[in-house]
Amino acid sequence: MTINQLIIEKTELKHDINLRLGMVFEPFSWMKLPGAMEEEFFPRLGQEMDTINHNSERVCSFLDQKWNVEGDPEEEQLEQFYKKADIFCADSIGIIKEACNFYQKLQKKYGHLYNLNNQFGLRAKETSGVAIGLKKCLISDITKLSVRRPLKDRETRITSSNLLCLAEEVLDQIKNADVWYEHELEFCDAMVNVDKDLFVNSVLNNIQANIIRHAFSTSHTKENYLFENKVKVSFKENDDSIIIYISNNGTPYLGDTNKLFTPGFYDGEKGHSGYGLHSAREAMRSMGGDLTIKTSANGEFVFTYIITLKK
């Protein structure tokens, strides 16, 4: 594998890892908001929280750095890359474990310090649970950065999963929109064959992040009331596949949707980078499915992600 191929692979995986790193450390930002935690929390656990949070910022910054020096011989660039990858893996995995251990301790021994009568306190507790659930698969993906082989040579572990449960696990975390599921009773019985971790982390998390960032956080929509921002999730069943449609009524996209899957393509008010959707589509294709996009200038819903999955 050439250094250029490795950099592209790292950039795509970095995009997915960054999303989940943000989710693992998100509870700290909620805990710091007024009224989220009881007063006893800060003298007892505030310093520990601040230390872990400071270290998390260093880890995220290191991931964004270039891990090679352009112009150096290719073998030297590869060696530089893997040395940086080893440093990142050791550092980030340690801090992820520290953060999740902190959340677990807080929930088991100091659960009374969450102010559950405050919306910020509720979000602090809720996101702590999400972070703990992400730990195992995130650490697994981080270790791939330092493995001396093509990153795409990863095994998929296909199992039968309930599609509605997978969708709700991720899409219900879109807090700046009203998310609903069409024909939910029929949806409950839809089973698909996917690698659950790959589907959740590389596909649904990317789509969730895109909806939050590009649909409902632009000048076109950011002043909307929550009930004005809508995400509709529906599905269609064929003989050998199930198609899930994730539609939103957010900011219209007027460009070429095919380019949204091109790594490095930058466009839009919030800057589509192409890496996330390219990674999501590659993940779907590795499982025998696909990911496409449909846009519309007319009608209520202007942007739809179309995911094809095997039954």
PDB file of C-alpha atoms in Angstrom:
ATOM      1  CA  MET A   1       0.000   0.000   0.000  1.00  0.00           C
ATOM      2  CA  THR A   2       1.355   3.449  -0.935  1.00  0.00           C
ATOM      3  CA  ILE A   3       1.498   6.348   1.492  1.00  0.00           C
ATOM      4  CA  ASN A   4      -1.223   8.178  -0.489  1.00  0.00           C
ATOM      5  CA  GLN A   5      -3.563   5.180  -0.261  1.00  0.00           C
ATOM      6  CA  LEU A   6      -2.828   4.883   3.444  1.00  0.00           C
ATOM      7  CA  ILE A   7      -3.536   8.578   4.041  1.00  0.00           C
ATOM      8  CA  ILE A   8      -6.925   8.311   2.296  1.00  0.00           C
ATOM      9  CA  GLU A   9      -7.790   5.220   4.344  1.00  0.00           C
ATOM     10  CA  LYS A  10      -6.709   6.992   7.531  1.00  0.00           C
ATOM     11  CA  THR A  11      -8.745  10.097   6.663  1.00  0.00           C
ATOM     12  CA  GLU A  12     -11.910   8.062   6.147  1.00  0.00           C
ATOM     13  CA  LEU A  13     -11.424   6.037   9.314  1.00  0.00           C
ATOM     14  CA  LYS A  14     -10.469   9.239  11.174  1.00  0.00           C
ATOM     15  CA  HIS A  15     -13.808  10.765  10.189  1.00  0.00           C
ATOM     16  CA  ASP A  16     -15.686   7.845  11.753  1.00  0.00           C
ATOM     17  CA  ILE A  17     -13.424   7.795  14.821  1.00  0.00           C
ATOM     18  CA  ASN A  18     -13.758  11.557  15.333  1.00  0.00           C
ATOM     19  CA  LEU A  19     -17.543  11.251  15.422  1.00  0.00           C
ATOM     20  CA  ARG A  20     -17.387   8.672  18.186  1.00  0.00           C
ATOM     21  CA  LEU A  21     -14.584  10.403  20.100  1.00  0.00           C
ATOM     22  CA  GLY A  22     -16.865  13.431  20.226  1.00  0.00           C
ATOM     23  CA  MET A  23     -19.694  11.262  21.533  1.00  0.00           C
ATOM     24  CA  VAL A  24     -17.462   9.631  24.184  1.00  0.00           C
ATOM     25  CA  PHE A  25     -16.368  13.004  25.558  1.00  0.00           C
ATOM     26  CA  GLU A  26     -19.691  14.810  25.032  1.00  0.00           C
ATOM     27  CA  PRO A  27     -21.006  14.150  28.577  1.00  0.00           C
ATOM     28  CA  PHE A  28     -18.358  16.503  30.019  1.00  0.00           C
ATOM     29  CA  SER A  29     -19.788  19.443  28.078  1.00  0.00           C
ATOM     30  CA  TRP A  30     -23.261  18.723  29.478  1.00  0.00           C
ATOM     31  CA  MET A  31     -21.978  18.301  33.032  1.00  0.00           C
ATOM     32  CA  LYS A  32     -20.451  21.790  32.923  1.00  0.00           C
ATOM     33  CA  LEU A  33     -23.720  23.512  32.015  1.00  0.00           C
ATOM     34  CA  PRO A  34     -25.604  25.417  34.748  1.00  0.00           C
ATOM     35  CA  GLY A  35     -27.693  23.182  36.974  1.00  0.00           C
ATOM     36  CA  ALA A  36     -26.745  19.906  35.271  1.00  0.00           C
ATOM     37  CA  MET A  37     -25.018  18.486  38.345  1.00  0.00           C
ATOM     38  CA  GLU A  38     -25.623  18.896  42.054  1.00  0.00           C
ATOM     39  CA  GLU A  39     -23.242  21.270  43.851  1.00  0.00           C
ATOM     40  CA  GLU A  40     -21.455  18.383  45.590  1.00  0.00           C
ATOM     41  CA  PHE A  41     -20.250  17.057  42.214  1.00  0.00           C
ATOM     42  CA  PHE A  42     -17.588  19.682  41.527  1.00  0.00           C
ATOM     43  CA  PRO A  43     -15.598  19.552  44.801  1.00  0.00           C
ATOM     44  CA  ARG A  44     -15.787  15.753  44.756  1.00  0.00           C
ATOM     45  CA  LEU A  45     -15.217  14.912  41.070  1.00  0.00           C
ATOM     46  CA  GLY A  46     -14.683  18.191  39.206  1.00  0.00           C
ATOM     47  CA  GLN A  47     -10.884  18.049  39.095  1.00  0.00           C
ATOM     48  CA  GLU A  48     -10.876  14.467  37.809  1.00  0.00           C
ATOM     49  CA  MET A  49     -13.381  15.428  35.105  1.00  0.00           C
ATOM     50  CA  ASP A  50     -11.326  18.453  34.036  1.00  0.00           C
ATOM     51  CA  THR A  51      -8.137  16.388  33.753  1.00  0.00           C
ATOM     52  CA  ILE A  52      -9.754  13.727  31.557  1.00  0.00           C
ATOM     53  CA  ASN A  53     -11.479  16.384  29.462  1.00  0.00           C
ATOM     54  CA  HIS A  54      -8.177  18.251  28.930  1.00  0.00           C
ATOM     55  CA  ASN A  55      -6.476  15.026  27.829  1.00  0.00           C
ATOM     56  CA  SER A  56      -9.339  14.253  25.463  1.00  0.00           C
ATOM     57  CA  GLU A  57      -8.798  17.561  23.675  1.00  0.00           C
ATOM     58  CA  ARG A  58      -5.118  16.685  23.196  1.00  0.00           C
ATOM     59  CA  VAL A  59      -6.021  13.293  21.705  1.00  0.00           C
ATOM     60  CA  CYS A  60      -8.527  14.765  19.249  1.00  0.00           C
ATOM     61  CA  SER A  61      -5.982  17.395  18.194  1.00  0.00           C
ATOM     62  CA  PHE A  62      -3.321  14.728  17.580  1.00  0.00           C
ATOM     63  CA  LEU A  63      -5.698  12.774  15.331  1.00  0.00           C
ATOM     64  CA  ASP A  64      -6.172  15.866  13.153  1.00  0.00           C
ATOM     65  CA  GLN A  65      -2.432  16.300  12.577  1.00  0.00           C
ATOM     66  CA  LYS A  66      -0.586  15.020   9.508  1.00  0.00           C
ATOM     67  CA  TRP A  67       1.289  11.846  10.354  1.00  0.00           C
ATOM     68  CA  ASN A  68       3.816  12.028   7.524  1.00  0.00           C
ATOM     69  CA  VAL A  69       6.193  14.595   5.985  1.00  0.00           C
ATOM     70  CA  GLU A  70       5.522  15.130   2.291  1.00  0.00           C
ATOM     71  CA  GLY A  71       8.667  15.006   0.191  1.00  0.00           C
ATOM     72  CA  ASP A  72      10.414  12.424   2.346  1.00  0.00           C
ATOM     73  CA  PRO A  73      11.092   9.011   0.778  1.00  0.00           C
ATOM     74  CA  GLU A  74       7.996   6.816   0.778  1.00  0.00           C
ATOM     75  CA  GLU A  75       9.437   4.257   3.194  1.00  0.00           C
ATOM     76  CA  GLU A  76      10.234   7.022   5.673  1.00  0.00           C
ATOM     77  CA  GLN A  77       6.713   8.451   5.340  1.00  0.00           C
ATOM     78  CA  LEU A  78       5.217   5.037   6.058  1.00  0.00           C
ATOM     79  CA  GLU A  79       7.429   4.650   9.123  1.00  0.00           C
ATOM     80  CA  GLN A  80       6.486   8.162  10.320  1.00  0.00           C
ATOM     81  CA  PHE A  81       2.804   7.345   9.871  1.00  0.00           C
ATOM     82  CA  TYR A  82       2.921   4.125  11.846  1.00  0.00           C
ATOM     83  CA  LYS A  83       4.957   5.668  14.684  1.00  0.00           C
ATOM     84  CA  LYS A  84       2.334   8.422  15.046  1.00  0.00           C
ATOM     85  CA  ALA A  85      -0.437   5.828  14.798  1.00  0.00           C
ATOM     86  CA  ASP A  86       1.118   3.785  17.619  1.00  0.00           C
ATOM     87  CA  ILE A  87       1.345   6.906  19.813  1.00  0.00           C
ATOM     88  CA  PHE A  88      -2.263   7.844  19.072  1.00  0.00           C
ATOM     89  CA  CYS A  89      -3.561   4.350  19.757  1.00  0.00           C
ATOM     90  CA  ALA A  90      -1.846   4.025  23.122  1.00  0.00           C
ATOM     91  CA  ASP A  91      -2.849   7.530  24.231  1.00  0.00           C
ATOM     92  CA  SER A  92      -6.430   7.585  22.988  1.00  0.00           C
ATOM     93  CA  ILE A  93      -7.380   4.122  24.197  1.00  0.00           C
ATOM     94  CA  GLY A  94      -6.122   4.974  27.682  1.00  0.00           C
ATOM     95  CA  ILE A  95      -8.139   8.197  27.793  1.00  0.00           C
ATOM     96  CA  ILE A  96     -11.288   6.561  26.410  1.00  0.00           C
ATOM     97  CA  LYS A  97     -11.069   3.942  29.165  1.00  0.00           C
ATOM     98  CA  GLU A  98     -10.501   6.660  31.781  1.00  0.00           C
ATOM     99  CA  ALA A  99     -13.551   8.603  30.586  1.00  0.00           C
ATOM    100  CA  CYS A 100     -15.822   5.553  30.511  1.00  0.00           C
ATOM    101  CA  ASN A 101     -14.587   4.392  33.922  1.00  0.00           C
ATOM    102  CA  PHE A 102     -15.410   7.872  35.209  1.00  0.00           C
ATOM    103  CA  TYR A 103     -18.975   7.668  33.823  1.00  0.00           C
ATOM    104  CA  GLN A 104     -19.456   4.176  35.264  1.00  0.00           C
ATOM    105  CA  LYS A 105     -18.231   5.278  38.679  1.00  0.00           C
ATOM    106  CA  LEU A 106     -20.502   8.298  38.536  1.00  0.00           C
ATOM    107  CA  GLN A 107     -23.532   6.182  37.641  1.00  0.00           C
ATOM    108  CA  LYS A 108     -22.847   3.438  40.203  1.00  0.00           C
ATOM    109  CA  LYS A 109     -21.635   5.423  43.217  1.00  0.00           C
ATOM    110  CA  TYR A 110     -22.696   9.012  42.607  1.00  0.00           C
ATOM    111  CA  GLY A 111     -25.825   8.784  40.502  1.00  0.00           C
ATOM    112  CA  HIS A 112     -27.543  11.167  42.895  1.00  0.00           C
ATOM    113  CA  LEU A 113     -25.222  13.955  41.671  1.00  0.00           C
ATOM    114  CA  TYR A 114     -27.032  14.158  38.326  1.00  0.00           C
ATOM    115  CA  ASN A 115     -29.747  16.833  38.553  1.00  0.00           C
ATOM    116  CA  LEU A 116     -32.470  14.932  36.729  1.00  0.00           C
ATOM    117  CA  ASN A 117     -34.904  17.832  37.159  1.00  0.00           C
ATOM    118  CA  ASN A 118     -32.714  19.808  34.761  1.00  0.00           C
ATOM    119  CA  GLN A 119     -32.621  19.113  30.995  1.00  0.00           C
ATOM    120  CA  PHE A 120     -28.828  19.442  31.022  1.00  0.00           C
ATOM    121  CA  GLY A 121     -28.569  16.884  33.800  1.00  0.00           C
ATOM    122  CA  LEU A 122     -30.745  14.450  31.890  1.00  0.00           C
ATOM    123  CA  ARG A 123     -28.538  14.846  28.803  1.00  0.00           C
ATOM    124  CA  ALA A 124     -25.391  14.391  30.893  1.00  0.00           C
ATOM    125  CA  LYS A 125     -26.660  11.057  32.190  1.00  0.00           C
ATOM    126  CA  GLU A 126     -28.043   9.925  28.832  1.00  0.00           C
ATOM    127  CA  THR A 127     -24.866  10.703  26.878  1.00  0.00           C
ATOM    128  CA  SER A 128     -22.748   8.980  29.551  1.00  0.00           C
ATOM    129  CA  GLY A 129     -24.600   5.758  28.808  1.00  0.00           C
ATOM    130  CA  VAL A 130     -24.088   6.220  25.072  1.00  0.00           C
ATOM    131  CA  ALA A 131     -20.345   6.783  25.613  1.00  0.00           C
ATOM    132  CA  ILE A 132     -19.968   3.594  27.644  1.00  0.00           C
ATOM    133  CA  GLY A 133     -21.732   1.641  24.905  1.00  0.00           C
ATOM    134  CA  LEU A 134     -19.354   2.997  22.245  1.00  0.00           C
ATOM    135  CA  LYS A 135     -16.128   2.100  24.050  1.00  0.00           C
ATOM    136  CA  LYS A 136     -15.523  -1.433  22.759  1.00  0.00           C
ATOM    137  CA  CYS A 137     -16.105  -0.849  19.046  1.00  0.00           C
ATOM    138  CA  LEU A 138     -14.302   2.517  19.075  1.00  0.00           C
ATOM    139  CA  ILE A 139     -11.169   0.998  20.605  1.00  0.00           C
ATOM    140  CA  SER A 140     -11.347  -1.781  18.027  1.00  0.00           C
ATOM    141  CA  ASP A 141     -11.400   0.724  15.154  1.00  0.00           C
ATOM    142  CA  ILE A 142      -8.626   2.849  16.640  1.00  0.00           C
ATOM    143  CA  THR A 143      -6.280  -0.148  16.735  1.00  0.00           C
ATOM    144  CA  LYS A 144      -6.723  -0.533  12.968  1.00  0.00           C
ATOM    145  CA  LEU A 145      -4.785   2.698  12.437  1.00  0.00           C
ATOM    146  CA  SER A 146      -1.530   1.089  13.575  1.00  0.00           C
ATOM    147  CA  VAL A 147      -1.992  -2.321  11.942  1.00  0.00           C
ATOM    148  CA  ARG A 148       0.603  -2.836   9.213  1.00  0.00           C
ATOM    149  CA  ARG A 149      -1.854  -3.890   6.505  1.00  0.00           C
ATOM    150  CA  PRO A 150      -4.454  -2.215   4.267  1.00  0.00           C
ATOM    151  CA  LEU A 151      -7.196  -0.785   6.475  1.00  0.00           C
ATOM    152  CA  LYS A 152      -9.870  -2.003   4.074  1.00  0.00           C
ATOM    153  CA  ASP A 153      -8.847  -5.608   4.718  1.00  0.00           C
ATOM    154  CA  ARG A 154     -11.195  -5.858   7.681  1.00  0.00           C
ATOM    155  CA  GLU A 155     -13.509  -8.731   8.337  1.00  0.00           C
ATOM    156  CA  THR A 156     -17.232  -8.180   8.471  1.00  0.00           C
ATOM    157  CA  ARG A 157     -19.265 -10.104  11.003  1.00  0.00           C
ATOM    158  CA  ILE A 158     -22.700 -10.457   9.499  1.00  0.00           C
ATOM    159  CA  THR A 159     -25.551 -11.258  11.858  1.00  0.00           C
ATOM    160  CA  SER A 160     -29.322 -10.888  11.729  1.00  0.00           C
ATOM    161  CA  SER A 161     -30.416  -7.681  13.453  1.00  0.00           C
ATOM    162  CA  ASN A 162     -33.639  -5.786  14.001  1.00  0.00           C
ATOM    163  CA  LEU A 163     -33.551  -2.748  11.707  1.00  0.00           C
ATOM    164  CA  LEU A 164     -35.806  -0.544  13.830  1.00  0.00           C
ATOM    165  CA  CYS A 165     -33.683  -1.097  16.953  1.00  0.00           C
ATOM    166  CA  LEU A 166     -30.501  -0.196  15.070  1.00  0.00           C
ATOM    167  CA  ALA A 167     -32.074   2.925  13.573  1.00  0.00           C
ATOM    168  CA  GLU A 168     -33.543   4.129  16.875  1.00  0.00           C
ATOM    169  CA  GLU A 169     -30.237   3.581  18.694  1.00  0.00           C
ATOM    170  CA  VAL A 170     -28.590   6.261  16.526  1.00  0.00           C
ATOM    171  CA  LEU A 171     -31.240   8.475  14.969  1.00  0.00           C
ATOM    172  CA  ASP A 172     -33.051   9.160  18.242  1.00  0.00           C
ATOM    173  CA  GLN A 173     -29.889  11.037  19.281  1.00  0.00           C
ATOM    174  CA  ILE A 174     -30.771  13.817  16.791  1.00  0.00           C
ATOM    175  CA  LYS A 175     -31.940  16.309  19.413  1.00  0.00           C
ATOM    176  CA  ASN A 176     -32.461  19.327  17.118  1.00  0.00           C
ATOM    177  CA  ALA A 177     -35.247  17.651  15.112  1.00  0.00           C
ATOM    178  CA  ASP A 178     -38.453  15.668  15.512  1.00  0.00           C
ATOM    179  CA  VAL A 179     -37.634  12.085  14.432  1.00  0.00           C
ATOM    180  CA  TRP A 180     -40.444   9.685  13.649  1.00  0.00           C
ATOM    181  CA  TYR A 181     -40.787   6.226  12.112  1.00  0.00           C
ATOM    182  CA  GLU A 182     -43.446   5.592   9.483  1.00  0.00           C
ATOM    183  CA  HIS A 183     -45.450   2.343   9.812  1.00  0.00           C
ATOM    184  CA  GLU A 184     -43.606   1.545  13.045  1.00  0.00           C
ATOM    185  CA  LEU A 185     -45.548  -1.673  13.761  1.00  0.00           C
ATOM    186  CA  GLU A 186     -44.457  -3.223  10.454  1.00  0.00           C
ATOM    187  CA  PHE A 187     -40.990  -1.751  10.955  1.00  0.00           C
ATOM    188  CA  CYS A 188     -40.652  -3.720  14.215  1.00  0.00           C
ATOM    189  CA  ASP A 189     -40.511  -7.015  12.317  1.00  0.00           C
ATOM    190  CA  ALA A 190     -37.883  -5.980   9.747  1.00  0.00           C
ATOM    191  CA  MET A 191     -34.716  -8.092  10.149  1.00  0.00           C
ATOM    192  CA  VAL A 192     -31.550  -7.429   8.138  1.00  0.00           C
ATOM    193  CA  ASN A 193     -28.158  -9.112   7.766  1.00  0.00           C
ATOM    194  CA  VAL A 194     -25.423  -6.628   8.665  1.00  0.00           C
ATOM    195  CA  ASP A 195     -22.228  -6.222  10.645  1.00  0.00           C
ATOM    196  CA  LYS A 196     -23.898  -4.347  13.485  1.00  0.00           C
ATOM    197  CA  ASP A 197     -20.841  -2.355  14.594  1.00  0.00           C
ATOM    198  CA  LEU A 198     -19.953  -1.398  11.022  1.00  0.00           C
ATOM    199  CA  PHE A 199     -23.531  -0.429  10.172  1.00  0.00           C
ATOM    200  CA  VAL A 200     -24.033   1.654  13.317  1.00  0.00           C
ATOM    201  CA  ASN A 201     -20.634   3.342  13.411  1.00  0.00           C
ATOM    202  CA  SER A 202     -19.737   3.823   9.747  1.00  0.00           C
ATOM    203  CA  VAL A 203     -23.209   4.280   8.260  1.00  0.00           C
ATOM    204  CA  LEU A 204     -25.857   5.479  10.720  1.00  0.00           C
ATOM    205  CA  ASN A 205     -23.521   7.648  12.809  1.00  0.00           C
ATOM    206  CA  ASN A 206     -22.281   9.390   9.658  1.00  0.00           C
ATOM    207  CA  ILE A 207     -25.827  10.035   8.491  1.00  0.00           C
ATOM    208  CA  GLN A 208     -26.851  11.280  11.939  1.00  0.00           C
ATOM    209  CA  ALA A 209     -23.899  13.684  12.039  1.00  0.00           C
ATOM    210  CA  ASN A 210     -24.653  14.946   8.527  1.00  0.00           C
ATOM    211  CA  ILE A 211     -28.287  15.638   9.413  1.00  0.00           C
ATOM    212  CA  ILE A 212     -27.336  17.564  12.539  1.00  0.00           C
ATOM    213  CA  ARG A 213     -24.565  19.539  10.836  1.00  0.00           C
ATOM    214  CA  HIS A 214     -25.817  20.076   7.290  1.00  0.00           C
ATOM    215  CA  ALA A 215     -29.611  19.911   7.553  1.00  0.00           C
ATOM    216  CA  PHE A 216     -30.439  21.682  10.792  1.00  0.00           C
ATOM    217  CA  SER A 217     -27.451  23.813  11.821  1.00  0.00           C
ATOM    218  CA  THR A 218     -27.219  26.203   8.867  1.00  0.00           C
ATOM    219  CA  SER A 219     -28.486  29.770   8.531  1.00  0.00           C
ATOM    220  CA  HIS A 220     -31.533  28.328   6.741  1.00  0.00           C
ATOM    221  CA  THR A 221     -32.693  26.239   9.715  1.00  0.00           C
ATOM    222  CA  LYS A 222     -30.817  27.080  12.921  1.00  0.00           C
ATOM    223  CA  GLU A 223     -33.504  29.501  14.146  1.00  0.00           C
ATOM    224  CA  ASN A 224     -36.285  26.926  13.665  1.00  0.00           C
ATOM    225  CA  TYR A 225     -38.266  25.497  16.551  1.00  0.00           C
ATOM    226  CA  LEU A 226     -37.542  21.817  17.148  1.00  0.00           C
ATOM    227  CA  PHE A 227     -40.947  20.717  15.842  1.00  0.00           C
ATOM    228  CA  GLU A 228     -40.254  22.504  12.538  1.00  0.00           C
ATOM    229  CA  ASN A 229     -37.208  20.291  11.865  1.00  0.00           C
ATOM    230  CA  LYS A 230     -38.378  16.870  10.729  1.00  0.00           C
ATOM    231  CA  VAL A 231     -36.677  13.544  10.082  1.00  0.00           C
ATOM    232  CA  LYS A 232     -38.868  10.796   8.621  1.00  0.00           C
ATOM    233  CA  VAL A 233     -37.633   7.203   8.660  1.00  0.00           C
ATOM    234  CA  SER A 234     -39.489   4.736   6.434  1.00  0.00           C
ATOM    235  CA  PHE A 235     -38.760   1.419   4.751  1.00  0.00           C
ATOM    236  CA  LYS A 236     -39.755  -0.817   1.854  1.00  0.00           C
ATOM    237  CA  GLU A 237     -39.397  -4.589   1.751  1.00  0.00           C
ATOM    238  CA  ASN A 238     -38.466  -6.515  -1.405  1.00  0.00           C
ATOM    239  CA  ASP A 239     -37.954 -10.244  -1.920  1.00  0.00           C
ATOM    240  CA  ASP A 240     -34.275 -10.241  -0.924  1.00  0.00           C
ATOM    241  CA  SER A 241     -33.663  -6.766   0.489  1.00  0.00           C
ATOM    242  CA  ILE A 242     -34.998  -4.011   2.698  1.00  0.00           C
ATOM    243  CA  ILE A 243     -34.614  -0.366   1.771  1.00  0.00           C
ATOM    244  CA  ILE A 244     -34.620   2.268   4.499  1.00  0.00           C
ATOM    245  CA  TYR A 245     -35.276   5.921   3.671  1.00  0.00           C
ATOM    246  CA  ILE A 246     -34.029   8.634   6.055  1.00  0.00           C
ATOM    247  CA  SER A 247     -35.514  11.950   4.911  1.00  0.00           C
ATOM    248  CA  ASN A 248     -35.256  15.469   6.305  1.00  0.00           C
ATOM    249  CA  ASN A 249     -36.862  18.836   5.572  1.00  0.00           C
ATOM    250  CA  GLY A 250     -33.701  20.789   6.349  1.00  0.00           C
ATOM    251  CA  THR A 251     -31.394  22.833   4.158  1.00  0.00           C
ATOM    252  CA  PRO A 252     -31.742  21.916   0.440  1.00  0.00           C
ATOM    253  CA  TYR A 253     -28.647  20.743  -1.413  1.00  0.00           C
ATOM    254  CA  LEU A 254     -28.398  22.099  -4.961  1.00  0.00           C
ATOM    255  CA  GLY A 255     -25.088  20.565  -6.049  1.00  0.00           C
ATOM    256  CA  ASP A 256     -24.178  17.234  -7.635  1.00  0.00           C
ATOM    257  CA  THR A 257     -25.035  14.571  -5.049  1.00  0.00           C
ATOM    258  CA  ASN A 258     -22.597  12.080  -6.603  1.00  0.00           C
ATOM    259  CA  LYS A 259     -19.722  14.323  -5.506  1.00  0.00           C
ATOM    260  CA  LEU A 260     -20.825  14.025  -1.883  1.00  0.00           C
ATOM    261  CA  PHE A 261     -19.299  10.531  -1.942  1.00  0.00           C
ATOM    262  CA  THR A 262     -15.927  11.771  -3.251  1.00  0.00           C
ATOM    263  CA  PRO A 263     -13.163  11.870  -0.613  1.00  0.00           C
ATOM    264  CA  GLY A 264     -11.882  15.422  -0.234  1.00  0.00           C
ATOM    265  CA  PHE A 265     -14.815  17.100  -2.033  1.00  0.00           C
ATOM    266  CA  TYR A 266     -15.698  20.236  -0.091  1.00  0.00           C
ATOM    267  CA  ASP A 267     -18.987  22.054  -0.584  1.00  0.00           C
ATOM    268  CA  GLY A 268     -21.930  23.601   1.230  1.00  0.00           C
ATOM    269  CA  GLU A 269     -22.314  26.156   3.997  1.00  0.00           C
ATOM    270  CA  LYS A 270     -21.033  23.676   6.587  1.00  0.00           C
ATOM    271  CA  GLY A 271     -18.517  22.027   4.268  1.00  0.00           C
ATOM    272  CA  HIS A 272     -19.322  18.479   3.130  1.00  0.00           C
ATOM    273  CA  SER A 273     -15.932  16.743   3.034  1.00  0.00           C
ATOM    274  CA  GLY A 274     -16.994  13.581   1.192  1.00  0.00           C
ATOM    275  CA  TYR A 275     -15.040  11.304   3.535  1.00  0.00           C
ATOM    276  CA  GLY A 276     -17.940  10.380   5.790  1.00  0.00           C
ATOM    277  CA  LEU A 277     -20.380   9.411   3.057  1.00  0.00           C
ATOM    278  CA  HIS A 278     -17.679   7.634   1.051  1.00  0.00           C
ATOM    279  CA  SER A 279     -16.820   5.599   4.132  1.00  0.00           C
ATOM    280  CA  ALA A 280     -20.519   4.886   4.761  1.00  0.00           C
ATOM    281  CA  ARG A 281     -21.117   3.719   1.192  1.00  0.00           C
ATOM    282  CA  GLU A 282     -17.996   1.524   1.209  1.00  0.00           C
ATOM    283  CA  ALA A 283     -19.208  -0.032   4.462  1.00  0.00           C
ATOM    284  CA  MET A 284     -22.615  -0.771   2.953  1.00  0.00           C
ATOM    285  CA  ARG A 285     -21.072  -2.302  -0.164  1.00  0.00           C
ATOM    286  CA  SER A 286     -18.775  -4.490   1.923  1.00  0.00           C
ATOM    287  CA  MET A 287     -21.953  -5.963   3.440  1.00  0.00           C
ATOM    288  CA  GLY A 288     -23.613  -6.507   0.058  1.00  0.00           C
ATOM    289  CA  GLY A 289     -25.823  -3.415   0.250  1.00  0.00           C
ATOM    290  CA  ASP A 290     -25.564   0.181  -0.934  1.00  0.00           C
ATOM    291  CA  LEU A 291     -26.098   3.820  -0.001  1.00  0.00           C
ATOM    292  CA  THR A 292     -27.453   6.493  -2.331  1.00  0.00           C
ATOM    293  CA  ILE A 293     -28.925   9.979  -1.986  1.00  0.00           C
ATOM    294  CA  LYS A 294     -31.991  11.651  -3.463  1.00  0.00           C
ATOM    295  CA  THR A 295     -32.658  15.386  -3.296  1.00  0.00           C
ATOM    296  CA  SER A 296     -35.704  17.436  -4.176  1.00  0.00           C
ATOM    297  CA  ALA A 297     -36.318  21.155  -4.513  1.00  0.00           C
ATOM    298  CA  ASN A 298     -40.059  20.595  -4.176  1.00  0.00           C
ATOM    299  CA  GLY A 299     -42.121  18.888  -1.521  1.00  0.00           C
ATOM    300  CA  GLU A 300     -41.700  18.725   2.240  1.00  0.00           C
ATOM    301  CA  PHE A 301     -38.559  16.571   2.370  1.00  0.00           C
ATOM    302  CA  VAL A 302     -35.563  17.886   0.474  1.00  0.00           C
ATOM    303  CA  PHE A 303     -32.842  15.315   1.239  1.00  0.00           C
ATOM    304  CA  THR A 304     -33.128  11.519   1.550  1.00  0.00           C
ATOM    305  CA  TYR A 305     -30.517   8.874   2.382  1.00  0.00           C
ATOM    306  CA  ILE A 306     -31.455   5.543   0.766  1.00  0.00           C
ATOM    307  CA  ILE A 307     -29.876   2.469   2.369  1.00  0.00           C
ATOM    308  CA  THR A 308     -30.263  -0.960   0.758  1.00  0.00           C
ATOM    309  CA  LEU A 309     -29.700  -3.910   3.103  1.00  0.00           C
ATOM    310  CA  LYS A 310     -29.794  -7.663   2.664  1.00  0.00           C
ATOM    311  CA  LYS A 311     -32.580  -9.556   4.421  1.00  0.00           C
TER     312      LYS A 311
END
